[in-house]
mmCIF file of C-alpha atoms and ligand atoms in Angstrom:
data_model
loop_
_atom_site.group_PDB
_atom_site.id
_atom_site.type_symbol
_atom_site.label_atom_id
_atom_site.label_comp_id
_atom_site.label_asym_id
_atom_site.label_seq_id
_atom_site.Cartn_x
_atom_site.Cartn_y
_atom_site.Cartn_z
ATOM 1 C CA MET A 32 0.579 -15.492 23.977
ATOM 2 C CA GLY A 33 2.537 -17.945 21.861
ATOM 3 C CA LYS A 34 3.623 -16.901 18.398
ATOM 4 C CA LYS A 35 1.720 -18.089 15.388
ATOM 5 C CA ASN A 36 3.757 -19.450 12.529
ATOM 6 C CA GLU A 37 2.253 -16.905 10.196
ATOM 7 C CA ILE A 38 4.725 -14.461 8.762
ATOM 8 C CA VAL A 39 4.503 -10.682 8.849
ATOM 9 C CA MET A 40 6.662 -8.431 6.689
ATOM 10 C CA SER A 41 6.817 -4.700 6.226
ATOM 11 C CA GLY A 42 9.145 -2.041 4.919
ATOM 12 C CA ILE A 43 10.044 1.272 6.454
ATOM 13 C CA ARG A 44 11.206 4.156 4.284
ATOM 14 C CA PRO A 45 14.521 5.624 5.483
ATOM 15 C CA THR A 46 13.442 9.152 4.596
ATOM 16 C CA GLY A 47 12.056 11.687 7.022
ATOM 17 C CA TYR A 48 11.700 11.668 10.771
ATOM 18 C CA LEU A 49 9.109 9.559 12.570
ATOM 19 C CA HIS A 50 6.110 11.549 13.776
ATOM 20 C CA LEU A 51 3.151 10.830 15.995
ATOM 21 C CA GLY A 52 1.088 9.727 12.998
ATOM 22 C CA ASN A 53 3.677 7.071 12.102
ATOM 23 C CA TYR A 54 3.767 5.939 15.697
ATOM 24 C CA PHE A 55 0.046 5.382 16.178
ATOM 25 C CA GLY A 56 -0.621 4.437 12.555
ATOM 26 C CA ALA A 57 2.204 1.975 11.988
ATOM 27 C CA VAL A 58 4.903 1.377 14.583
ATOM 28 C CA LYS A 59 2.453 0.550 17.365
ATOM 29 C CA ASN A 60 1.020 -2.160 15.138
ATOM 30 C CA TYR A 61 4.482 -3.601 14.530
ATOM 31 C CA VAL A 62 5.198 -3.675 18.234
ATOM 32 C CA ARG A 63 2.019 -5.583 18.913
ATOM 33 C CA MET A 64 2.645 -8.008 16.075
ATOM 34 C CA GLN A 65 6.111 -8.913 17.256
ATOM 35 C CA ASP A 66 4.673 -10.992 20.092
ATOM 36 C CA GLU A 67 2.122 -12.734 17.936
ATOM 37 C CA PHE A 68 3.818 -13.499 14.634
ATOM 38 C CA GLU A 69 7.147 -14.199 13.025
ATOM 39 C CA CYS A 70 8.075 -10.702 11.886
ATOM 40 C CA TYR A 71 10.427 -9.234 9.312
ATOM 41 C CA PHE A 72 10.786 -5.461 9.395
ATOM 42 C CA MET A 73 13.091 -3.920 6.889
ATOM 43 C CA VAL A 74 14.534 -0.513 6.141
ATOM 44 C CA ALA A 75 13.882 0.027 2.430
ATOM 45 C CA ASP A 76 17.202 1.597 1.524
ATOM 46 C CA LEU A 77 17.244 0.196 -2.028
ATOM 47 C CA HIS A 78 13.825 1.639 -2.718
ATOM 48 C CA SER A 79 15.092 5.038 -1.649
ATOM 49 C CA LEU A 80 17.625 4.959 -4.493
ATOM 50 C CA THR A 81 14.768 5.209 -6.993
ATOM 51 C CA THR A 82 14.082 8.786 -5.895
ATOM 52 C CA HIS A 83 17.145 9.751 -3.825
ATOM 53 C CA PRO A 84 20.240 8.821 -5.873
ATOM 54 C CA ASP A 85 22.378 11.049 -3.668
ATOM 55 C CA THR A 86 23.442 8.804 -0.788
ATOM 56 C CA LYS A 87 25.299 11.344 1.349
ATOM 57 C CA GLU A 88 22.676 11.188 4.078
ATOM 58 C CA LEU A 89 21.655 7.563 3.639
ATOM 59 C CA LYS A 90 23.732 6.092 6.447
ATOM 60 C CA ALA A 91 22.559 8.667 8.979
ATOM 61 C CA ASN A 92 18.962 8.173 7.840
ATOM 62 C CA VAL A 93 19.169 4.399 8.152
ATOM 63 C CA HIS A 94 20.664 4.705 11.628
ATOM 64 C CA ARG A 95 17.992 7.156 12.651
ATOM 65 C CA VAL A 96 15.059 5.131 11.398
ATOM 66 C CA LEU A 97 16.381 1.996 13.118
ATOM 67 C CA SER A 98 16.950 3.902 16.372
ATOM 68 C CA GLU A 99 13.511 5.481 16.316
ATOM 69 C CA ASN A 100 11.749 2.209 15.678
ATOM 70 C CA ILE A 101 13.657 0.441 18.447
ATOM 71 C CA ALA A 102 12.945 3.332 20.801
ATOM 72 C CA CYS A 103 9.227 2.901 20.037
ATOM 73 C CA GLY A 104 9.396 -0.688 21.244
ATOM 74 C CA LEU A 105 10.435 -2.781 18.266
ATOM 75 C CA ASP A 106 12.667 -5.473 19.733
ATOM 76 C CA PRO A 107 15.533 -6.699 17.536
ATOM 77 C CA ASP A 108 15.595 -9.900 19.592
ATOM 78 C CA LYS A 109 11.974 -10.665 18.752
ATOM 79 C CA VAL A 110 11.862 -9.625 15.107
ATOM 80 C CA ALA A 111 14.224 -9.609 12.183
ATOM 81 C CA LEU A 112 15.053 -5.920 11.855
ATOM 82 C CA TYR A 113 17.315 -5.456 8.859
ATOM 83 C CA CYS A 114 18.327 -3.397 5.867
ATOM 84 C CA GLN A 115 17.066 -4.349 2.439
ATOM 85 C CA SER A 116 20.508 -3.978 0.865
ATOM 86 C CA HIS A 117 21.983 -6.534 3.287
ATOM 87 C CA VAL A 118 19.810 -9.308 1.914
ATOM 88 C CA TYR A 119 21.128 -9.905 -1.599
ATOM 89 C CA GLU A 120 18.500 -12.553 -2.273
ATOM 90 C CA THR A 121 16.026 -9.673 -2.611
ATOM 91 C CA SER A 122 17.782 -8.506 -5.752
ATOM 92 C CA GLU A 123 17.769 -11.967 -7.263
ATOM 93 C CA LEU A 124 14.061 -12.474 -6.673
ATOM 94 C CA TYR A 125 13.420 -8.959 -8.010
ATOM 95 C CA LEU A 126 15.136 -9.982 -11.245
ATOM 96 C CA TYR A 127 12.966 -13.079 -11.735
ATOM 97 C CA LEU A 128 9.812 -11.164 -10.899
ATOM 98 C CA ASN A 129 10.721 -8.469 -13.399
ATOM 99 C CA MET A 130 10.278 -11.065 -16.175
ATOM 100 C CA MET A 131 6.670 -11.421 -15.071
ATOM 101 C CA ALA A 132 5.806 -7.779 -14.661
ATOM 102 C CA TYR A 133 4.332 -6.037 -17.670
ATOM 103 C CA LYS A 134 5.250 -2.546 -18.700
ATOM 104 C CA GLY A 135 1.586 -1.650 -19.077
ATOM 105 C CA GLU A 136 0.556 -2.552 -15.535
ATOM 106 C CA LEU A 137 3.633 -0.882 -14.050
ATOM 107 C CA GLU A 138 2.948 2.342 -15.920
ATOM 108 C CA LYS A 139 -0.590 2.396 -14.545
ATOM 109 C CA THR A 140 0.578 2.385 -10.898
ATOM 110 C CA VAL A 141 -0.560 5.547 -9.121
ATOM 111 C CA THR A 142 2.695 5.995 -7.167
ATOM 112 C CA PHE A 143 4.703 5.677 -10.375
ATOM 113 C CA LYS A 144 2.638 8.305 -12.139
ATOM 114 C CA ASP A 145 2.945 10.636 -9.143
ATOM 115 C CA LYS A 146 6.697 10.251 -8.843
ATOM 116 C CA ALA A 147 7.221 10.549 -12.591
ATOM 117 C CA ARG A 148 5.327 13.824 -12.461
ATOM 118 C CA GLN A 149 7.371 15.063 -9.494
ATOM 119 C CA HIS A 150 10.761 14.114 -10.980
ATOM 120 C CA PRO A 151 10.316 14.297 -14.756
ATOM 121 C CA ASP A 152 14.093 14.282 -15.239
ATOM 122 C CA ASN A 153 14.594 10.989 -13.402
ATOM 123 C CA VAL A 154 11.935 8.539 -14.542
ATOM 124 C CA ASN A 155 14.217 5.518 -14.166
ATOM 125 C CA ALA A 156 13.409 1.835 -14.610
ATOM 126 C CA GLY A 157 13.801 1.298 -10.849
ATOM 127 C CA LEU A 158 10.985 3.724 -10.265
ATOM 128 C CA LEU A 159 8.831 1.869 -12.771
ATOM 129 C CA THR A 160 9.549 -1.481 -11.118
ATOM 130 C CA TYR A 161 9.275 -0.189 -7.539
ATOM 131 C CA PRO A 162 6.268 -2.464 -6.870
ATOM 132 C CA VAL A 163 8.235 -5.447 -8.175
ATOM 133 C CA LEU A 164 11.001 -4.809 -5.658
ATOM 134 C CA GLN A 165 8.398 -4.402 -2.943
ATOM 135 C CA THR A 166 6.871 -7.742 -3.968
ATOM 136 C CA ALA A 167 10.297 -9.352 -3.706
ATOM 137 C CA ASP A 168 10.677 -7.956 -0.168
ATOM 138 C CA ILE A 169 7.401 -9.504 0.892
ATOM 139 C CA ILE A 170 7.351 -12.873 -0.798
ATOM 140 C CA LEU A 171 11.035 -13.509 -0.100
ATOM 141 C CA HIS A 172 9.824 -14.546 3.361
ATOM 142 C CA ARG A 173 6.600 -16.051 2.044
ATOM 143 C CA ALA A 174 4.822 -13.507 4.207
ATOM 144 C CA LEU A 175 1.060 -13.581 4.665
ATOM 145 C CA TYR A 176 0.450 -10.279 6.421
ATOM 146 C CA VAL A 177 1.789 -6.877 5.495
ATOM 147 C CA PRO A 178 1.029 -4.033 7.913
ATOM 148 C CA VAL A 179 0.766 -0.977 5.664
ATOM 149 C CA GLY A 180 -1.382 2.097 5.218
ATOM 150 C CA LYS A 181 -3.980 2.756 2.571
ATOM 151 C CA ASP A 182 -1.457 4.346 0.219
ATOM 152 C CA GLN A 183 0.166 0.928 -0.234
ATOM 153 C CA GLU A 184 -2.952 -1.014 -1.182
ATOM 154 C CA GLN A 185 -2.271 -0.910 -4.895
ATOM 155 C CA HIS A 186 1.266 -2.198 -4.350
ATOM 156 C CA LEU A 187 -0.135 -5.052 -2.293
ATOM 157 C CA GLU A 188 -2.590 -5.936 -5.014
ATOM 158 C CA MET A 189 0.290 -6.016 -7.477
ATOM 159 C CA ALA A 190 2.248 -8.228 -5.087
ATOM 160 C CA ARG A 191 -0.631 -10.687 -5.086
ATOM 161 C CA ASN A 192 -0.724 -10.623 -8.879
ATOM 162 C CA PHE A 193 3.003 -11.254 -9.215
ATOM 163 C CA ALA A 194 2.961 -14.017 -6.600
ATOM 164 C CA ASN A 195 0.024 -15.710 -8.299
ATOM 165 C CA ARG A 196 1.632 -15.340 -11.696
ATOM 166 C CA PHE A 197 4.777 -16.986 -10.420
ATOM 167 C CA ASN A 198 2.808 -19.833 -8.851
ATOM 168 C CA HIS A 199 0.847 -20.312 -12.045
ATOM 169 C CA ARG A 200 3.870 -20.362 -14.261
ATOM 170 C CA TYR A 201 6.327 -22.313 -12.136
ATOM 171 C CA GLY A 202 4.363 -24.040 -9.375
ATOM 172 C CA GLU A 203 3.043 -23.119 -5.974
ATOM 173 C CA VAL A 204 5.769 -21.401 -3.950
ATOM 174 C CA PHE A 205 4.166 -18.263 -2.508
ATOM 175 C CA PRO A 206 1.121 -17.559 -0.358
ATOM 176 C CA GLU A 207 -0.956 -14.495 -1.227
ATOM 177 C CA PRO A 208 0.161 -11.559 0.891
ATOM 178 C CA GLN A 209 -2.508 -9.280 2.308
ATOM 179 C CA ALA A 210 -2.611 -5.935 4.060
ATOM 180 C CA PHE A 211 -3.153 -6.361 7.772
ATOM 181 C CA ASN A 212 -3.788 -4.065 10.705
ATOM 182 C CA TYR A 213 -5.403 -4.464 14.091
ATOM 183 C CA GLY A 214 -8.925 -3.122 14.056
ATOM 184 C CA SER A 215 -10.688 -2.292 10.832
ATOM 185 C CA GLU A 216 -9.552 1.326 10.697
ATOM 186 C CA LEU A 217 -6.032 2.560 11.157
ATOM 187 C CA VAL A 218 -5.641 5.147 13.892
ATOM 188 C CA LYS A 219 -5.528 8.515 12.213
ATOM 189 C CA VAL A 220 -3.677 11.180 14.143
ATOM 190 C CA PRO A 221 -5.096 14.602 13.325
ATOM 191 C CA SER A 222 -2.800 17.442 12.418
ATOM 192 C CA LEU A 223 -2.484 20.371 14.850
ATOM 193 C CA ASP A 224 -3.745 22.927 12.346
ATOM 194 C CA GLY A 225 -7.133 21.254 12.078
ATOM 195 C CA ALA A 226 -6.534 20.213 8.468
ATOM 196 C CA GLY A 227 -6.155 16.513 7.709
ATOM 197 C CA LYS A 228 -3.802 14.158 9.501
ATOM 198 C CA MET A 229 -0.248 14.498 10.704
ATOM 199 C CA SER A 230 2.170 13.930 7.874
ATOM 200 C CA LYS A 231 5.690 14.911 7.121
ATOM 201 C CA SER A 232 4.900 16.547 3.807
ATOM 202 C CA GLU A 233 2.241 18.923 5.121
ATOM 203 C CA ASN A 234 2.654 21.802 7.558
ATOM 204 C CA GLN A 235 5.755 21.016 9.666
ATOM 205 C CA PHE A 236 4.434 23.028 12.564
ATOM 206 C CA ALA A 237 1.268 20.964 12.718
ATOM 207 C CA THR A 238 3.146 17.683 13.021
ATOM 208 C CA LEU A 239 4.732 16.388 16.226
ATOM 209 C CA TYR A 240 7.956 14.531 15.558
ATOM 210 C CA LEU A 241 9.317 11.961 17.983
ATOM 211 C CA SER A 242 12.562 13.933 17.778
ATOM 212 C CA ASP A 243 11.022 17.293 18.780
ATOM 213 C CA ASP A 244 12.427 18.738 21.997
ATOM 214 C CA ASP A 245 10.135 19.586 24.906
ATOM 215 C CA ASP A 246 9.811 23.282 24.107
ATOM 216 C CA MET A 247 9.081 22.585 20.473
ATOM 217 C CA ILE A 248 6.331 20.150 21.477
ATOM 218 C CA ARG A 249 4.751 22.698 23.818
ATOM 219 C CA LYS A 250 5.038 25.444 21.237
ATOM 220 C CA LYS A 251 3.402 23.385 18.499
ATOM 221 C CA VAL A 252 0.562 22.284 20.752
ATOM 222 C CA MET A 253 -0.101 25.842 21.984
ATOM 223 C CA LYS A 254 -0.409 26.979 18.367
ATOM 224 C CA ALA A 255 -3.200 24.500 17.613
ATOM 225 C CA LYS A 256 -6.326 26.167 16.318
ATOM 226 C CA THR A 257 -9.125 26.850 18.819
ATOM 227 C CA ASP A 258 -11.865 29.447 19.249
ATOM 228 C CA SER A 259 -13.556 31.282 22.112
ATOM 229 C CA GLY A 260 -15.415 28.156 23.218
ATOM 230 C CA PRO A 261 -18.981 26.846 23.027
ATOM 231 C CA THR A 262 -21.785 29.164 24.067
ATOM 232 C CA GLU A 263 -24.582 26.619 24.448
ATOM 233 C CA PRO A 264 -24.430 23.509 26.633
ATOM 234 C CA GLY A 265 -24.169 20.279 24.661
ATOM 235 C CA SER A 266 -22.836 21.971 21.502
ATOM 236 C CA VAL A 267 -21.268 19.895 18.745
ATOM 237 C CA LYS A 268 -17.505 20.271 18.626
ATOM 238 C CA PRO A 269 -16.018 21.883 15.546
ATOM 239 C CA ASP A 270 -13.498 19.642 13.744
ATOM 240 C CA TYR A 271 -10.419 21.418 15.068
ATOM 241 C CA ILE A 272 -11.647 21.069 18.667
ATOM 242 C CA GLU A 273 -12.579 17.430 18.143
ATOM 243 C CA ASN A 274 -9.015 16.958 16.920
ATOM 244 C CA ILE A 275 -7.567 18.299 20.157
ATOM 245 C CA PHE A 276 -9.704 15.841 22.089
ATOM 246 C CA LEU A 277 -8.552 13.061 19.760
ATOM 247 C CA LEU A 278 -4.921 13.939 20.408
ATOM 248 C CA MET A 279 -5.607 13.975 24.128
ATOM 249 C CA LYS A 280 -7.078 10.499 23.928
ATOM 250 C CA LEU A 281 -3.745 9.265 22.612
ATOM 251 C CA VAL A 282 -1.604 10.502 25.495
ATOM 252 C CA SER A 283 -3.680 11.794 28.439
ATOM 253 C CA THR A 284 -5.384 9.986 31.298
ATOM 254 C CA ASP A 285 -9.111 9.237 31.328
ATOM 255 C CA GLU A 286 -9.655 11.684 34.185
ATOM 256 C CA VAL A 287 -8.064 14.526 32.265
ATOM 257 C CA ILE A 288 -10.115 13.823 29.171
ATOM 258 C CA GLN A 289 -13.296 13.547 31.194
ATOM 259 C CA LYS A 290 -12.620 16.849 32.921
ATOM 260 C CA PHE A 291 -12.284 18.702 29.623
ATOM 261 C CA GLU A 292 -15.301 16.907 28.140
ATOM 262 C CA GLU A 293 -17.354 18.128 31.090
ATOM 263 C CA ASP A 294 -15.932 21.645 30.842
ATOM 264 C CA PHE A 295 -16.837 21.680 27.171
ATOM 265 C CA ASN A 296 -20.377 20.535 27.845
ATOM 266 C CA LYS A 297 -20.790 23.139 30.576
ATOM 267 C CA CYS A 298 -19.259 25.833 28.337
ATOM 268 C CA THR A 299 -16.589 26.524 30.943
ATOM 269 C CA ILE A 300 -13.739 25.087 28.929
ATOM 270 C CA ARG A 301 -10.538 27.120 28.632
ATOM 271 C CA TYR A 302 -8.671 25.982 25.574
ATOM 272 C CA GLY A 303 -5.452 27.598 26.777
ATOM 273 C CA ASP A 304 -5.495 25.308 29.809
ATOM 274 C CA MET A 305 -6.460 22.344 27.721
ATOM 275 C CA LYS A 306 -3.551 22.883 25.349
ATOM 276 C CA LYS A 307 -1.168 23.382 28.239
ATOM 277 C CA GLN A 308 -2.256 20.042 29.655
ATOM 278 C CA LEU A 309 -1.999 18.380 26.243
ATOM 279 C CA GLY A 310 1.463 19.865 25.751
ATOM 280 C CA GLU A 311 2.665 18.418 29.052
ATOM 281 C CA ASP A 312 1.129 15.018 28.318
ATOM 282 C CA MET A 313 2.735 15.006 24.862
ATOM 283 C CA VAL A 314 6.093 15.856 26.391
ATOM 284 C CA ARG A 315 5.675 13.006 28.862
ATOM 285 C CA PHE A 316 4.899 10.664 25.977
ATOM 286 C CA ILE A 317 7.499 11.800 23.448
ATOM 287 C CA ALA A 318 10.512 12.713 25.625
ATOM 288 C CA PRO A 319 11.437 9.153 26.698
ATOM 289 C CA ILE A 320 11.171 7.907 23.103
ATOM 290 C CA ARG A 321 13.295 10.808 21.834
ATOM 291 C CA GLU A 322 15.942 10.237 24.490
ATOM 292 C CA LYS A 323 16.071 6.508 23.911
ATOM 293 C CA ALA A 324 16.318 6.977 20.144
ATOM 294 C CA GLU A 325 19.132 9.456 20.608
ATOM 295 C CA SER A 326 21.170 7.178 22.809
ATOM 296 C CA ILE A 327 20.716 4.257 20.409
ATOM 297 C CA ARG A 328 21.672 6.438 17.464
ATOM 298 C CA ASN A 329 24.913 7.364 19.185
ATOM 299 C CA ASP A 330 25.807 3.732 19.802
ATOM 300 C CA GLU A 331 27.191 2.597 16.465
ATOM 301 C CA THR A 332 28.418 -0.698 17.877
ATOM 302 C CA TYR A 333 24.948 -1.591 19.069
ATOM 303 C CA LEU A 334 23.390 -0.593 15.742
ATOM 304 C CA LYS A 335 25.922 -2.650 13.836
ATOM 305 C CA GLY A 336 24.988 -5.653 15.974
ATOM 306 C CA VAL A 337 21.283 -5.082 15.329
ATOM 307 C CA MET A 338 21.827 -4.887 11.578
ATOM 308 C CA GLU A 339 24.040 -7.969 11.508
ATOM 309 C CA LYS A 340 21.654 -10.052 13.546
ATOM 310 C CA GLY A 341 18.670 -8.845 11.524
ATOM 311 C CA ALA A 342 20.347 -9.561 8.200
ATOM 312 C CA GLU A 343 21.309 -13.026 9.371
ATOM 313 C CA LYS A 344 17.722 -13.883 10.322
ATOM 314 C CA ALA A 345 16.354 -12.421 7.106
ATOM 315 C CA ARG A 346 18.903 -14.206 4.949
ATOM 316 C CA LYS A 347 18.132 -17.538 6.534
ATOM 317 C CA SER A 348 14.501 -17.217 5.540
ATOM 318 C CA ALA A 349 15.460 -15.755 2.140
ATOM 319 C CA ARG A 350 17.850 -18.570 1.316
ATOM 320 C CA ALA A 351 15.195 -21.193 1.999
ATOM 321 C CA THR A 352 12.717 -19.425 -0.288
ATOM 322 C CA MET A 353 15.272 -18.920 -3.048
ATOM 323 C CA GLU A 354 16.103 -22.644 -3.085
ATOM 324 C CA LEU A 355 12.446 -23.283 -3.864
ATOM 325 C CA VAL A 356 12.317 -20.456 -6.383
ATOM 326 C CA ARG A 357 15.331 -21.571 -8.424
ATOM 327 C CA GLU A 358 14.130 -25.135 -8.424
ATOM 328 C CA ALA A 359 10.611 -24.127 -9.462
ATOM 329 C CA ILE A 360 11.876 -21.929 -12.292
ATOM 330 C CA GLY A 361 14.092 -24.728 -13.573
ATOM 331 C CA LEU A 362 17.464 -23.251 -12.791
ATOM 332 C CA LYS A 363 18.863 -26.399 -11.269
ATOM 333 C CA TYR A 364 21.105 -28.022 -13.819
ATOM 334 C CA PHE A 365 22.867 -30.594 -11.704
HETATM 335 N N1 LIG B 422 6.682 1.174 -0.355
HETATM 336 C C1 LIG B 422 6.592 1.227 1.080
HETATM 337 C C2 LIG B 422 6.314 2.688 1.504
HETATM 338 O O1 LIG B 422 6.463 3.575 0.705
HETATM 339 C C3 LIG B 422 7.836 0.741 1.759
HETATM 340 C C4 LIG B 422 8.093 -0.691 1.489
HETATM 341 C C5 LIG B 422 9.147 -1.208 0.793
HETATM 342 C C6 LIG B 422 7.313 -1.793 1.926
HETATM 343 N N2 LIG B 422 9.071 -2.565 0.775
HETATM 344 C C7 LIG B 422 7.980 -2.950 1.455
HETATM 345 C C8 LIG B 422 6.122 -1.901 2.669
HETATM 346 C C9 LIG B 422 7.456 -4.219 1.703
HETATM 347 C C10 LIG B 422 5.613 -3.166 2.899
HETATM 348 C C11 LIG B 422 6.283 -4.316 2.422
HETATM 349 O O2 LIG B 422 5.969 2.930 2.634
#
């Protein structure tokens, strides 16, 4: 399929390791979009300074997040894959947008209130204006679609407000960015302990990371909650059993799933066997990604090339936008 001219932009936090929930909830969407749109995917290293002023681990984290995303199928030749701090135009646009962002609306942002509560000793202005920086990231490329999860909806709404405010004040420069994902619902990957979805902040043992080794994967899967099995044919599955089937649907073949569905319905299911199968299928899914990510991470020359090429693409688009922005604001004196 040929690419549409529409522009996609999203940011990836350089904190934490990628897990299965990130893969099916976000990265898979990016990989699909790269063939259909002009895409800008950025590692939000400047944003991380709002909550992680200590930068000792930053370089390793940036390298890891780039490696993991490439290993999942993001192609640096198809998209602009870059670091936020390499595109200085972001900071300039952030400054202009800050003049249009009101203290009151920033203080009302849910993520700001949460983070202020978590780090009461570091409620800095960067934290307050986090959504302004995020807006700059997006509209710097005049992006239309932003693949993000539900937790980012308020930031997206603020981005629309800031973009519209700019257009109103200085003339039409920016389209309205909107959240975008394939399908109406994002794929939710259930956690292995039967409670909620996989996430890095919850139970570590209930989350499968793309960096987990084979034994760790098997061990985590075997620990998933089950019971002694249904006693009546055609029983309704309890949530935690439904979750195991959901996980299977992500990585196992149709025949395997069908077999266990039938066993469940006939009350002959053995959850130990089911989890063993799921463990092996998870290993088959995760191991190649883990190995690819590791080899990329160890290739600093390759990563440097990726970052340089990505920054160059992003800056080209950023420069064009900033010409329009400065002119619209009235900063052209000669
Ligand atoms: N705030 C986003 C998050 O926490 C990361 C992010 C930064 C982002 N800049 C962005 C997402 C621009 C979309 C577009 O996940």
